[in-house]
Structures are given as structure tokens and as C-alpha cells.
XYZ file of C-alpha atoms in Angstrom:
557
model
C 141.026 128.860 97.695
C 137.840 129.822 99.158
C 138.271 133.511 99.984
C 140.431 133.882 96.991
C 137.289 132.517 94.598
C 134.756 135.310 96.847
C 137.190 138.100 96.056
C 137.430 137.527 92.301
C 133.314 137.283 92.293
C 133.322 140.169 94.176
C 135.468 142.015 91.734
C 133.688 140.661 88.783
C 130.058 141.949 90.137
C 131.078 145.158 91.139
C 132.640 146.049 87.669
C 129.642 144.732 86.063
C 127.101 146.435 87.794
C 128.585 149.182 89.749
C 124.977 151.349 89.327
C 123.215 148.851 91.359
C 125.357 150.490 94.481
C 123.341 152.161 96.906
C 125.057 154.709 99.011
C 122.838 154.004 102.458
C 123.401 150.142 102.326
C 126.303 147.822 103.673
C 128.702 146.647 101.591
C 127.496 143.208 102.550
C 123.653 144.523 101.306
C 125.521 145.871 98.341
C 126.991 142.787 97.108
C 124.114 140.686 97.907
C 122.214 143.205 95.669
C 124.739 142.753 92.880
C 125.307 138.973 93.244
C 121.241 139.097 92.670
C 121.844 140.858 89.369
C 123.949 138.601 88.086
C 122.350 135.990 89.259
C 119.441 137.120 86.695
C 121.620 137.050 84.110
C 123.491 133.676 84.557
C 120.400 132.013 85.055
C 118.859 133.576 81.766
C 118.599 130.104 79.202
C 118.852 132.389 76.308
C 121.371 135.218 76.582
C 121.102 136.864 73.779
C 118.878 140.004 73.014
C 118.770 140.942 76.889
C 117.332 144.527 76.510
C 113.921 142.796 76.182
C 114.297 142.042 79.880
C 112.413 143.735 82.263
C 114.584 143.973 85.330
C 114.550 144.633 89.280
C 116.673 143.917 92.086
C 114.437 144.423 95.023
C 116.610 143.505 98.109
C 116.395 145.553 100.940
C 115.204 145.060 104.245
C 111.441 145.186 103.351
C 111.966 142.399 100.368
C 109.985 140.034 101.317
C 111.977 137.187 100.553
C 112.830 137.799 97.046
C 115.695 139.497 96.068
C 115.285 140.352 92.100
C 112.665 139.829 89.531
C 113.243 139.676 85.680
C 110.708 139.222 83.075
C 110.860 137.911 79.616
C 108.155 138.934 77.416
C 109.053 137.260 74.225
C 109.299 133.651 76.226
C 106.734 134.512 79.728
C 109.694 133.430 81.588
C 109.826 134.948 85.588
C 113.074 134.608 86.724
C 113.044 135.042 90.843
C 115.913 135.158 92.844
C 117.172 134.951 96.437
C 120.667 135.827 97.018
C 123.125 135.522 100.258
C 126.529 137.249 100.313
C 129.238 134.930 102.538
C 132.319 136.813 102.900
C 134.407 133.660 103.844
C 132.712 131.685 101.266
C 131.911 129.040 103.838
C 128.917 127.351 104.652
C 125.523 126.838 102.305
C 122.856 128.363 102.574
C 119.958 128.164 105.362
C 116.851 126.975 106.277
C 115.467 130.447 107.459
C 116.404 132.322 103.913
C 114.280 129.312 102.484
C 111.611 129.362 104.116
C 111.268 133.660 103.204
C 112.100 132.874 99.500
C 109.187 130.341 99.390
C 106.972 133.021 101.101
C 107.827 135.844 98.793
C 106.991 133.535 95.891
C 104.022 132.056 96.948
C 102.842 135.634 97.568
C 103.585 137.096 94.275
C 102.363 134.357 92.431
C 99.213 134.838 94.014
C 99.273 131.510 95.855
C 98.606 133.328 99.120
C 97.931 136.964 100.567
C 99.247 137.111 104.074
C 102.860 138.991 103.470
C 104.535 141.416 101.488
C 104.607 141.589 97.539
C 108.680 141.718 97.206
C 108.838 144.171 93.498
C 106.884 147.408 92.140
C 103.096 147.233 91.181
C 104.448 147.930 87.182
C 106.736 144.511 87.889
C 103.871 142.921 89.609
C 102.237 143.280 86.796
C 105.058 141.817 84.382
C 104.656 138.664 86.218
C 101.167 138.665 86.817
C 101.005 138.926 82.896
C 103.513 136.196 81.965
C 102.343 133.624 84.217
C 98.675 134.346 82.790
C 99.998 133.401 78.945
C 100.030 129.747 77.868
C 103.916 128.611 78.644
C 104.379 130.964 81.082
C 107.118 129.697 83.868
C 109.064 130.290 86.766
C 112.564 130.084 87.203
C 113.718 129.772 91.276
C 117.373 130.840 92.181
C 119.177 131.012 95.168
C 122.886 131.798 94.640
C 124.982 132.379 97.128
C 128.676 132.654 97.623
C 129.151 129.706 100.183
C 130.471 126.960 99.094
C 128.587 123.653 100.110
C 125.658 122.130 98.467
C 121.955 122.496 100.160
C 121.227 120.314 102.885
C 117.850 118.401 102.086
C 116.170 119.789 105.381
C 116.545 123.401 103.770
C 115.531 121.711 100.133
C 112.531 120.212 101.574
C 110.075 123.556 101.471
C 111.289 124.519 97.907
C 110.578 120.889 96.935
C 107.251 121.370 98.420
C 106.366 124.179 96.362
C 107.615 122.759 92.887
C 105.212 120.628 93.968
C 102.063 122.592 93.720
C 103.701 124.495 90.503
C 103.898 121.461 88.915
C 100.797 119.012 89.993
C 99.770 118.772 86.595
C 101.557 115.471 85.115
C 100.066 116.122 81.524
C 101.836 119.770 81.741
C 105.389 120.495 81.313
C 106.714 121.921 84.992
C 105.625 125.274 85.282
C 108.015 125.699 87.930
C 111.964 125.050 88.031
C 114.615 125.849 90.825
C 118.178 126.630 90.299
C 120.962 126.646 93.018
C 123.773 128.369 92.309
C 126.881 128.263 94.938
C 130.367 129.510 95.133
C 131.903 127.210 92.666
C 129.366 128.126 89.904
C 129.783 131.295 90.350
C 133.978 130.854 89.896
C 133.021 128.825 87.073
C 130.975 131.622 84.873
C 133.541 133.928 85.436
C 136.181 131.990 84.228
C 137.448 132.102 80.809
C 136.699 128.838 79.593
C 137.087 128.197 75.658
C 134.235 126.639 74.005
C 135.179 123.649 71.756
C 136.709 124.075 68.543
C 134.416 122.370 65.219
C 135.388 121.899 61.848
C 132.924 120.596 59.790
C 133.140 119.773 55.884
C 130.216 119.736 54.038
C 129.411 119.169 50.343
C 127.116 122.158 48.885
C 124.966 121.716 45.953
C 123.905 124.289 43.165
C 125.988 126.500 45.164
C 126.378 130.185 44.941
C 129.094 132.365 46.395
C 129.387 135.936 47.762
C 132.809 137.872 47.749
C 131.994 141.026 49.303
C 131.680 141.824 52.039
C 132.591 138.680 53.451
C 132.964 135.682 51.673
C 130.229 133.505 51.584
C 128.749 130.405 50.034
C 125.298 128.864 50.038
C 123.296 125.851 48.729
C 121.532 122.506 49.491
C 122.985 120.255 51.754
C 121.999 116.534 51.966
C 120.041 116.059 55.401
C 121.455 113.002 56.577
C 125.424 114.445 56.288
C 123.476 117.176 58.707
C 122.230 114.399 61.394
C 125.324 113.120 61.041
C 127.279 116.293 62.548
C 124.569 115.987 65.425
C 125.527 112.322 66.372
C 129.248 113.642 66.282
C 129.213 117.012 68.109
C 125.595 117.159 69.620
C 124.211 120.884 71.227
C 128.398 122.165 71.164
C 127.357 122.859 67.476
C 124.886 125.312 68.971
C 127.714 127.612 71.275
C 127.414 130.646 69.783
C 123.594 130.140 68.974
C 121.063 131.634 71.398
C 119.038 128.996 72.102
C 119.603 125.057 72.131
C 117.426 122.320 71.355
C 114.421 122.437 72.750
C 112.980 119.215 73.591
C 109.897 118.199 72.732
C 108.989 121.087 71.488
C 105.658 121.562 68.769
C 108.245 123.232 66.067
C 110.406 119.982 66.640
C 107.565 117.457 65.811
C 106.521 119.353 62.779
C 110.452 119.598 61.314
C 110.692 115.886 61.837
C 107.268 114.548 60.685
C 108.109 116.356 57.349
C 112.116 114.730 57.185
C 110.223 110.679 57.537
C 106.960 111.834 55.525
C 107.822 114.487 53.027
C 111.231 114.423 52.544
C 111.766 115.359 48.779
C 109.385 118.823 50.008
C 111.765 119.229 53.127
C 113.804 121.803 51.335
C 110.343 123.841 50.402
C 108.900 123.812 54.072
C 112.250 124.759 55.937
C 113.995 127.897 56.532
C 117.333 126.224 56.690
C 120.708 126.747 58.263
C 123.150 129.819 58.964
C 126.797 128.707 60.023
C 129.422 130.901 60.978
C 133.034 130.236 60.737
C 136.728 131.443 61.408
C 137.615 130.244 57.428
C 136.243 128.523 55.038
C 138.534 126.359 53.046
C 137.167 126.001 49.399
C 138.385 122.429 47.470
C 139.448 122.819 44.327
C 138.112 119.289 43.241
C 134.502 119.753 41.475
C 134.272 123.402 42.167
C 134.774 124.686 38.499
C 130.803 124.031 37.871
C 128.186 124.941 40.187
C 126.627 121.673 40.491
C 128.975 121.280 43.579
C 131.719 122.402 45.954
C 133.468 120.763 49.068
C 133.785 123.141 52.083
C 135.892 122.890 55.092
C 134.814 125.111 57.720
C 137.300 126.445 60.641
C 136.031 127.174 63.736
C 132.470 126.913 62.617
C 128.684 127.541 64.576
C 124.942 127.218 63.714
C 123.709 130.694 64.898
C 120.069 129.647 63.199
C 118.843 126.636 62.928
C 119.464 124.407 66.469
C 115.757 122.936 66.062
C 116.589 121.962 62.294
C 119.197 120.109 63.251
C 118.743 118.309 66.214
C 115.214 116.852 64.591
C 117.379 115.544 61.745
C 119.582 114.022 64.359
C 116.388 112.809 66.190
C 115.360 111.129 62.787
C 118.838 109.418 62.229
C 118.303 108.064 65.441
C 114.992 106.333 64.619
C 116.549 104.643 61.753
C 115.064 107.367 59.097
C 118.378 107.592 57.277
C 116.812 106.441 53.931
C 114.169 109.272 54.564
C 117.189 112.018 54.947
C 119.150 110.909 52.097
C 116.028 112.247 49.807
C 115.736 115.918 52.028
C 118.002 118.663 51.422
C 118.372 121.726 53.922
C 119.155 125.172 52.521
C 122.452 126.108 54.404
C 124.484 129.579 54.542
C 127.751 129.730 55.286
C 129.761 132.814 56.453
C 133.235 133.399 56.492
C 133.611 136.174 59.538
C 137.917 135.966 60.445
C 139.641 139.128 61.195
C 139.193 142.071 64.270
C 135.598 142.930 63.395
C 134.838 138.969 64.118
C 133.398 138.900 67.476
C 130.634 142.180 66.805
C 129.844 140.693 63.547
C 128.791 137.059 64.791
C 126.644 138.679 67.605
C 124.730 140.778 64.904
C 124.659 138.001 62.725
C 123.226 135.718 65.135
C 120.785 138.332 66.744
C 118.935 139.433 63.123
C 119.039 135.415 61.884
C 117.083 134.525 64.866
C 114.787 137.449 65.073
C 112.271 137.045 62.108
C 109.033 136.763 62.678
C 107.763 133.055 62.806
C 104.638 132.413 60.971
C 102.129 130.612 63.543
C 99.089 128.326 63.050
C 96.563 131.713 63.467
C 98.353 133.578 60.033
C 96.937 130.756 58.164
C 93.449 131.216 58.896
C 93.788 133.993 55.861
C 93.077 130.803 53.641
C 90.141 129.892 54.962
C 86.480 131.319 52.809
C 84.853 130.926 56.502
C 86.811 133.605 57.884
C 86.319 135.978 55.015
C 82.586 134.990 54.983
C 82.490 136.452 58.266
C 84.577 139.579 57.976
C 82.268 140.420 55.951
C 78.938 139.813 58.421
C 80.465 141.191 60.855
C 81.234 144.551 58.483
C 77.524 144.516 57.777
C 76.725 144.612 61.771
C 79.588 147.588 62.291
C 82.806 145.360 63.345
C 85.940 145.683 62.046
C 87.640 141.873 61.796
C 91.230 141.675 61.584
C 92.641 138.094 60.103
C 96.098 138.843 59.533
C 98.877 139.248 62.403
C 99.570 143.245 62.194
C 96.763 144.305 60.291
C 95.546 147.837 61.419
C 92.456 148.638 61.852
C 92.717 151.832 60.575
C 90.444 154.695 61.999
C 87.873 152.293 63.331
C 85.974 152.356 66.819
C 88.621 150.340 69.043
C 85.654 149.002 70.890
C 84.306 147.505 67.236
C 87.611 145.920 66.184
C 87.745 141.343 66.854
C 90.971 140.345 65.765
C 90.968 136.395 65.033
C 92.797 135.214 68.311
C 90.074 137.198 70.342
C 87.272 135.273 67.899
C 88.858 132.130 68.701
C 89.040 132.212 72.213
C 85.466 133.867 72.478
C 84.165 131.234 70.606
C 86.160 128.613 72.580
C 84.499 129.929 76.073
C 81.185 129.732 74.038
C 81.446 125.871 73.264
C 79.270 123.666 74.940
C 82.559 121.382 75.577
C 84.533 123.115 78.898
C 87.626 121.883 77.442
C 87.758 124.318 74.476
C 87.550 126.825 77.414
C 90.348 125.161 79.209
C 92.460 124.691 75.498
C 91.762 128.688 75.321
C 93.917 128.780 78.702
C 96.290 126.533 78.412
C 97.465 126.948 74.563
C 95.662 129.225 72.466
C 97.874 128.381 69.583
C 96.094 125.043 69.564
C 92.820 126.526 68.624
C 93.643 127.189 65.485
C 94.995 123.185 64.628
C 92.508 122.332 61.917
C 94.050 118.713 61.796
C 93.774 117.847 65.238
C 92.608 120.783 67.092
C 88.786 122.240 67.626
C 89.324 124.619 64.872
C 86.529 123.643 62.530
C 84.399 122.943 65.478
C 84.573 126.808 66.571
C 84.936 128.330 62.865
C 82.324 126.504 60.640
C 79.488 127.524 58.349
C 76.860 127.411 61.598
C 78.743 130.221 63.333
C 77.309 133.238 61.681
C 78.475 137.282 62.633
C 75.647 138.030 65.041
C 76.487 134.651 66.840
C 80.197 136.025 66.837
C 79.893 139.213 67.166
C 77.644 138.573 70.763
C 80.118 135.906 72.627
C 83.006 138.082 71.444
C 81.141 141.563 73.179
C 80.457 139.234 76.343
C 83.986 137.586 76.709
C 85.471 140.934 76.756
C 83.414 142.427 79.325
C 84.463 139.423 81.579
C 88.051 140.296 80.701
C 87.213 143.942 81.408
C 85.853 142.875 84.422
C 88.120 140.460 85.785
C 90.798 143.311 84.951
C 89.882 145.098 87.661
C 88.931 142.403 90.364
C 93.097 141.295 89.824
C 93.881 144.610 90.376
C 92.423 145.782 93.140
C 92.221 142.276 94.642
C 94.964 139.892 96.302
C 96.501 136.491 96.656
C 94.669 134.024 95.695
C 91.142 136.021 94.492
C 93.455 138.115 91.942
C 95.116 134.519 91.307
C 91.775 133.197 90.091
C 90.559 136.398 88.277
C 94.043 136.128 86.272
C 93.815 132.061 85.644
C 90.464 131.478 85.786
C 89.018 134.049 83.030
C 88.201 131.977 80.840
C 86.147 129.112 82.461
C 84.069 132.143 83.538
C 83.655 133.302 80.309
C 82.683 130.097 79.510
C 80.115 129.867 82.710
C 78.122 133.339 82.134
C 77.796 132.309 78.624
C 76.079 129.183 79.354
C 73.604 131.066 80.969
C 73.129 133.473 78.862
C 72.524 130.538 76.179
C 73.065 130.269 72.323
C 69.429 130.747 71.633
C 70.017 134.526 72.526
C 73.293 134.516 71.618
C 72.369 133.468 68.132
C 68.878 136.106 68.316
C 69.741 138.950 65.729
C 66.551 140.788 66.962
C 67.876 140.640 70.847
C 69.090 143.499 72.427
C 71.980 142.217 73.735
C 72.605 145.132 75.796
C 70.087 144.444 77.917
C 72.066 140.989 78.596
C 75.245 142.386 78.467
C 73.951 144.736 81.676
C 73.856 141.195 83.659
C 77.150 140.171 83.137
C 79.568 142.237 85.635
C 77.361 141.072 89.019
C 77.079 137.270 87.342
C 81.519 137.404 86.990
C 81.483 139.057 90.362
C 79.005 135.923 91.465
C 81.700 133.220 90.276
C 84.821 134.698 91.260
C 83.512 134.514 94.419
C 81.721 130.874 93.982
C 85.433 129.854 92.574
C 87.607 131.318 95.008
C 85.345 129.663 98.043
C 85.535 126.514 96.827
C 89.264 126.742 95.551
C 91.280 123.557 96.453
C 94.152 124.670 99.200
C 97.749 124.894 98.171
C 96.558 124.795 94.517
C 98.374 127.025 91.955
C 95.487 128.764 89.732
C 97.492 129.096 86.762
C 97.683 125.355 86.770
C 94.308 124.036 87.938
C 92.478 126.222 85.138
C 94.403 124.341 82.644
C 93.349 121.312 83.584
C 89.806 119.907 82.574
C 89.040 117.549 85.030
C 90.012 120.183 87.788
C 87.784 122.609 86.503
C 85.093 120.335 86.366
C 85.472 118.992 89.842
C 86.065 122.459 91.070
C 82.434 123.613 89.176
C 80.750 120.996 90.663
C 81.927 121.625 94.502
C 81.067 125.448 93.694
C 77.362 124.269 92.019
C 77.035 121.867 95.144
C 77.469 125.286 97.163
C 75.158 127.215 95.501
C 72.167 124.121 95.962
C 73.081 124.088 99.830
């Protein structure tokens, strides 16, 4: 069944992307480009919404190793693949194709500089800029159409390299690989029917639309939602584009409020949207709107995965007398007949496109930052608090947004790990239960104090800008990663007495800063540990440390 499972690939890859064929190429090169494509998109974990993906298949015979590249801005996920066409579909794939893969990654993730750079400068830059962002990953593929598993000889270098991606055993991997062979491919293609749920549900102070599709909506009793969980687990989620996420920081906050708040859980969450085939309406108790029984056909949670797989996680740790107090607001659409299929997809695209409100919007509340919006007004800067605020006709170059106050003033602390916190999650900077928030914003940090680390920090950007471009491998590795424990560096030496100085002409300072970032790129890159991944050593504290103190030992010698 072999060849008969290649040709029906074959088939499948060429109808999908037939532009991807290039006239001067095998047909051998041709499919392996194509198999590459779609290997991009079967390996995507959240299918929806793929316009936002930036895209290129880059095999050819001057590759270097990696076949295609795609991009994810909303999620920093780099998806790299290495693909190898078998015509007989026998085989696996081998040690040699490996080894290149490994190479072309480890050279565009600026591990090394000795080879070629396998995609365009404008994709290099895509990844360069993903991997740079707190949460940024990697996603390894090899597909190929042979049909055996990988041998652990050709494993072995791919398992070496996870293993500098992902040294950091306080970090989630960085780094994940994906092998996808002959009968996975057969699989995807295959029509395979996703199971079939009917839930019933009990909706109260319900309301009901008739046009243009039916619909009803109301509270629904947490626990009878954990309890669809611990009966049909993530198959609730099939038409939804993303599962649960594990551990994720949206996760722990929707189940600390279910045990600790539950009467407010209603108030804090944004609730549930299910779609369904029908929706069978009892007759029993559905004359008042204090309540209605539902029975839905064919039914899906398009928004709302996270909701409901922390209730779940709460039934399981015995909260159930916690859930019977929440209530979840819950939508549920009736979307039978032809127009079904395009109306779920649009349904499920807008319900999971609205903008989230993050930890950094909240900082609107605070009299601190308004105190010094309007310091930094009286010293010529324009300071934006709100996400999407414009800043009008104002001098670009005398605009600080909050996130850029937060992270300036994080590089600024006297404790490196604010500087490391500013690399590794910037979102945590603005935690004011358990984060350094009121440590960085507080009534001791006045506008001139701000408005001087924020001027400094961004001529270290500026500068490190252009070292990453014009430089390679592991110095443009560093200059990407390692930004901000030089920020935080030259503005030690500056020192907060000047810092603070409303007199100073900071200009003067400012004048030093280029040749003292120049100074420690080079100090850092010298002194780098080998086989180290920059992206992950600069979120580590205790690396950074150690790695300061081999480059200060340097400089004393």
C-alpha cells in the first residue's frame, strides 16, 4: 500500500499548492518543495486565521539545510522544516539530511556563523524578531514520505540541539521537533470524521434570538460545565482554534477565581460560545425565563477552551462545592442548513479575535502613572498609558509609551533580574501583586529620572539594531538576546545620581553610550559559553551573572 499512499500525497500536494511549481526544477525537487509547504501547514497548532503567516519555502540546491520557514507573529512561533520526497515510500529518513537540517538551524538562529542562512534577509528578520519576544519558539519538522520511523543514530544530533534550546529547566522548551512520515501524511489527508457531541445544558435567565439564526443565551452553572470536560475532554474543542493550553498564566487566573471568588466568576469571565447542528428546546419550564433545558446536536466550543478546561481542572481538585456557586455566561448558536460550514468558520474566527485586555491596560488606574504623564509633559515627552493611544502630531523621538517605561526602568534597577524579567516576560513587569511593578513605578521615580533611562535604553536598542544587522551568528545572536542586560550594564555606569540630576546635560552622557554598547557586545560575545543559545542564557539570572563576572574577570586581566 506503500506506493499507493505516495501517489494520493502526491496528488493531494500538487492540487493544493500547484504555484509552488518551479518550471527549472525536477519533479522530485518539486514535490519535495510542496511536501515542505504542507508540511508548514500540518504542523501549524492553531489553524485557523493562516493569512497572518509569513511564509517561504526555500528548497533549492543552495538551502542550506532548511527547506521552508513560516512565521507567526501573533504567537512568535518559527516553524522550520526539512523535507525528503521518496518515490517508493520506503525507507526513513537519513543521517546526512540531519545533520544539514541541524546546521541550517543552528545558523539562522544565530547559534553559529560558519554556513549559509537558508531564507531571505526580510524572513531572517521574521525569525530574528520572534525568537527575540518573550515566548518566542521553534517548531523542528522533518516530513518525509518514507515510511519507517527515525533510527536513534540519525535522532541523536537533533536531540543534541533540543538540548541547548532548551537548557533552561525553569523555562518552558523553547525548542520542539516534529517528525512527520508517510503514514501521517496518509492520515491528514484522509477524511476522518471528528466525534459527534450532544450536550444538554440547563440555561438560566435565558434570552433567545430568532433571526437570523436561532439562538439562546444565559448563565450556566459551572460545575454542569466541568462536568462535560470529565466526559468529552479537548474533542469539545474540534472546531475551536486552539486547545487547552497547559499551564498557561490565563489558566491560573480563570481557576484561582472558580475556588476563591466564585459567586464574582460570572463578572470576571467572558464566557462560552457553542455551536451546534440543532438545538432542541424542552418544553418543560420554558414558559418563564427563569429557565430552559437545551439539547444541543452536533455541538462545539469555538470560544472558550481555557474556560472550560480550568473548570474541569477545578472539579478535579475536589472544588465542586466552589463551582456549584459560579455561573459562566454561555451562547449558543443554532447554525444547520448549506450555509453551515462558512458560517462556523466566521463564527469561530471573530469570537476568538477580540482584543484581550493584558496586565499593562491596567496601569490607566494607577495616580503614579498619571503623576508622571504629566512631568514628563512639563520636560517635552509625550507618555502614552493606554494600548492604541496616538500620539497625535508629537515628535516620534519624544513619545514613551508605558511598556518602553517599564522595561527602561527595569534595565535601570539595581537588581539584574528586573533586567532579565524585561527579557524573558515583559508582561510580568506590570504584576503589582507579585511582580516588581511598584518597585519600578513608585512615588521616588520622578519624570527627569524617567525620562533619562528611557532616552539611554533606546539608544542601546538603536544601537544594538544595527550591530544584529550588519553582524552574524552568534555576535547578532547576543545583540538580539542580550539587549537588555546591556542596557542594564551602561546604566550602571552611568549611575542614578546623574540619572536623577535635572541640571545634567544628559547629552553629553548620552554621547558615551554607542562605544560603551560596542565595548560589551564585544566583552559578552568573548566570554559567551559554547553551544549556548542566547535567547535562552539572557533569560536566565544566574547565567547572566556568571557570564558578567567571566567578562569583568577579562577586563581586570
Amino acid at each position: 500500500m506503500s506506493l499507493m499512499h505516495v501517489r494520493q500525497i502526491e496528488t493531494h500536494v500538487r492540487e493544493t499548492y500547484s504555484d509552488g511549481w518551479v518550471a527549472n526544477l525536477s519533479e522530485d525537487a518539486n514535490l519535495s518543495r510542496l511536501l515542505a509547504r504542507y508540511a508548514l501547514d500540518l504542523a501549524q497548532p492553531v489553524q485557523a486565521n493562516s493569512d497572518a503567516l509569513q511564509v517561504e519555502v526555500t528548497d533549492h540546491g543552495d538551502d542550506g539545510g532548511i527547506d521552508a520557514v513560516a512565521v507567526d507573529p501573533r504567537t512568535n512561533l518559527v516553524t522550520l522544516v526539512q523535507s525528503k520526497w521518496r518515490k517508493d515510500g520506503k525507507g526513513s529518513f537519513d543521517l546526512n539530511s540531519m545533520n544539514r537540517f541541524v546546521e541550517g538551524i543552528r545558523n539562522l538562529a544565530e547559534i553559529d556563523s560558519t554556513g549559509i542562512v537558508s531564507c531571505s534577509a526580510e524572513m531572517k528578520k521574521y525569525v530574528s524578531v520572534a525568537l527575540s519576544k518573550p515566548g518566542g519558539r521553534l517548531l523542528l519538522v522533518v516530513v518525509t514520505t518514507a515510511s519507517e520511523p527515525l533510527s536513534d543514530v540519525v535522532r541523536a544530533p537533533m536531540n543534541k540541539l533540543l538540548g541547548i534550546f532548551n537548557d533552561d529547566p525553569d523555562s518552558d522548551p523553547i525548542a520542539t521537533f516534529k517528525y512527520i512520515k508517510q503514514s501521517d501524511l496518509f492520515s491528514s489527508i484522509a477524511q476522518i470524521p471528528r466525534e459527534t457531541i450532544n450536550l444538554d445544558l440547563s440555561i438560566l435567565e435565558w434570552g433567545r434570538l430568532r433571526e437570523p439564526k436561532s439562538a439562546y443565551y444565559g448563565r450556566v452553572n459551572a460545575l454542569e460545565i466541568a462536568r462535560w470536560f470529565e466526559t468529552h475532554g479537548e474533542s469539545l474543542f474540534s472546531d475551536n482554534i486552539r486547545l487547552a493550553l497547559d499551564n498557561s498564566e490565563i489558566n491560573d487566573g480563570i481557576f484561582r477565581t472558580a475556588v476563591s471568588d466564585p459567586e464574582l466568576f460570572w463578572y470576571f469571565n467572558n464566557g462560552l460560545t457553542i455551536l451546534a447542528e440543532t438545538i432542541d428546546q424542552s418544553i418543560a419550564g420554558s414558559v418563564t425565563r427563569d429557565a430552559v433545558n437545551l439539547r444541543l446536536i452536533d455541538a462545539s466550543i469555538v470560544n472558550g477552551a481555557q474556560t472550560v478546561s480550568s473548570l474541569g481542572r477545578a472539579m478535579r481538585a475536589g472544588r465542586e462545592h466552589e463551582l456549584k456557586q459560579a455561573y459562566v455566561l454561555v451562547r449558543c448558536i443554532e447554525i444547520g442548513g448549506d450555509e453551515a460550514p462558512d458560517l462556523a468558520r466566521r463564527i469561530t474566527r471573530y469570537a476568538n479575535t477580540q482584543n484581550a485586555v493584558l496586565g499593562q491596560d491596567f496601569v490607566f488606574l494607577d495616580p503614579e502613572q498619571h503623576r508622571l504623564a504629566q512631568e514628563l509633559r512639563s520636560l517635552g515627552f509625550t507618555y502614552l498609558l493606554r494600548s492604541g493611544e496616538s500620539s497625535g502630531d508629537a515628535d516620534l523621538s519624544s513619545v514613551i509609551d508605558v511598556r518602553l517605561a517599564a522595561v527602561s526602568l527595569a534595565c535601570a534597577s539595581g537588581d539584574i533580574g528586573h533586567a532579565v524579567t524585561a527579557k524573558r516576560e515583559v508582561s510580568k513587569l506590570f504584576d503589582r501583586d507579585s511582580g516588581p511593578y511598584k518597585t519600578l513605578f513608585n512615588p521616588q521615580v520622578d519624570g527627569v529620572y524617567l525620562g533619562h533611562v528611557v532616552e539611554a535604553v533606546s539608544l542601546v536598542d538603536y544601537v544594538l539594531d544595527e550591530e544584529s544587522v550588519s553582524s552574524d551568528g552568534l555576535r547578532a545572536g547576543v545583540a538580539v538576546h542580550g539587549r537588555r542586560i546591556i542596557a542594564h550594564l551602561v546604566l550602571k555606569s552611568i549611575g542614578t545620581k546623574k540619572l536623577r540630576d535635572p541640571y545634567l546635560d544628559f547629552k553629553t552622557e548620552l554621547e558615551k553610550v554607542p562605544g560603551a554598547v560596542l565595548e560589551l557586545l564585544d566583552g559578552l560575545v568573548s566570554k559567551f559559553p559554547e553551544n549556548a543559545y542566547p535567547g535562552n542564557v539572557f533569560k536566565n539570572r544566574t547565567r547572566c551573572e556568571e557570564l558578567i563576572s567571566e567578562m569583568s574577570t577579562r577586563g581586570r586581566a
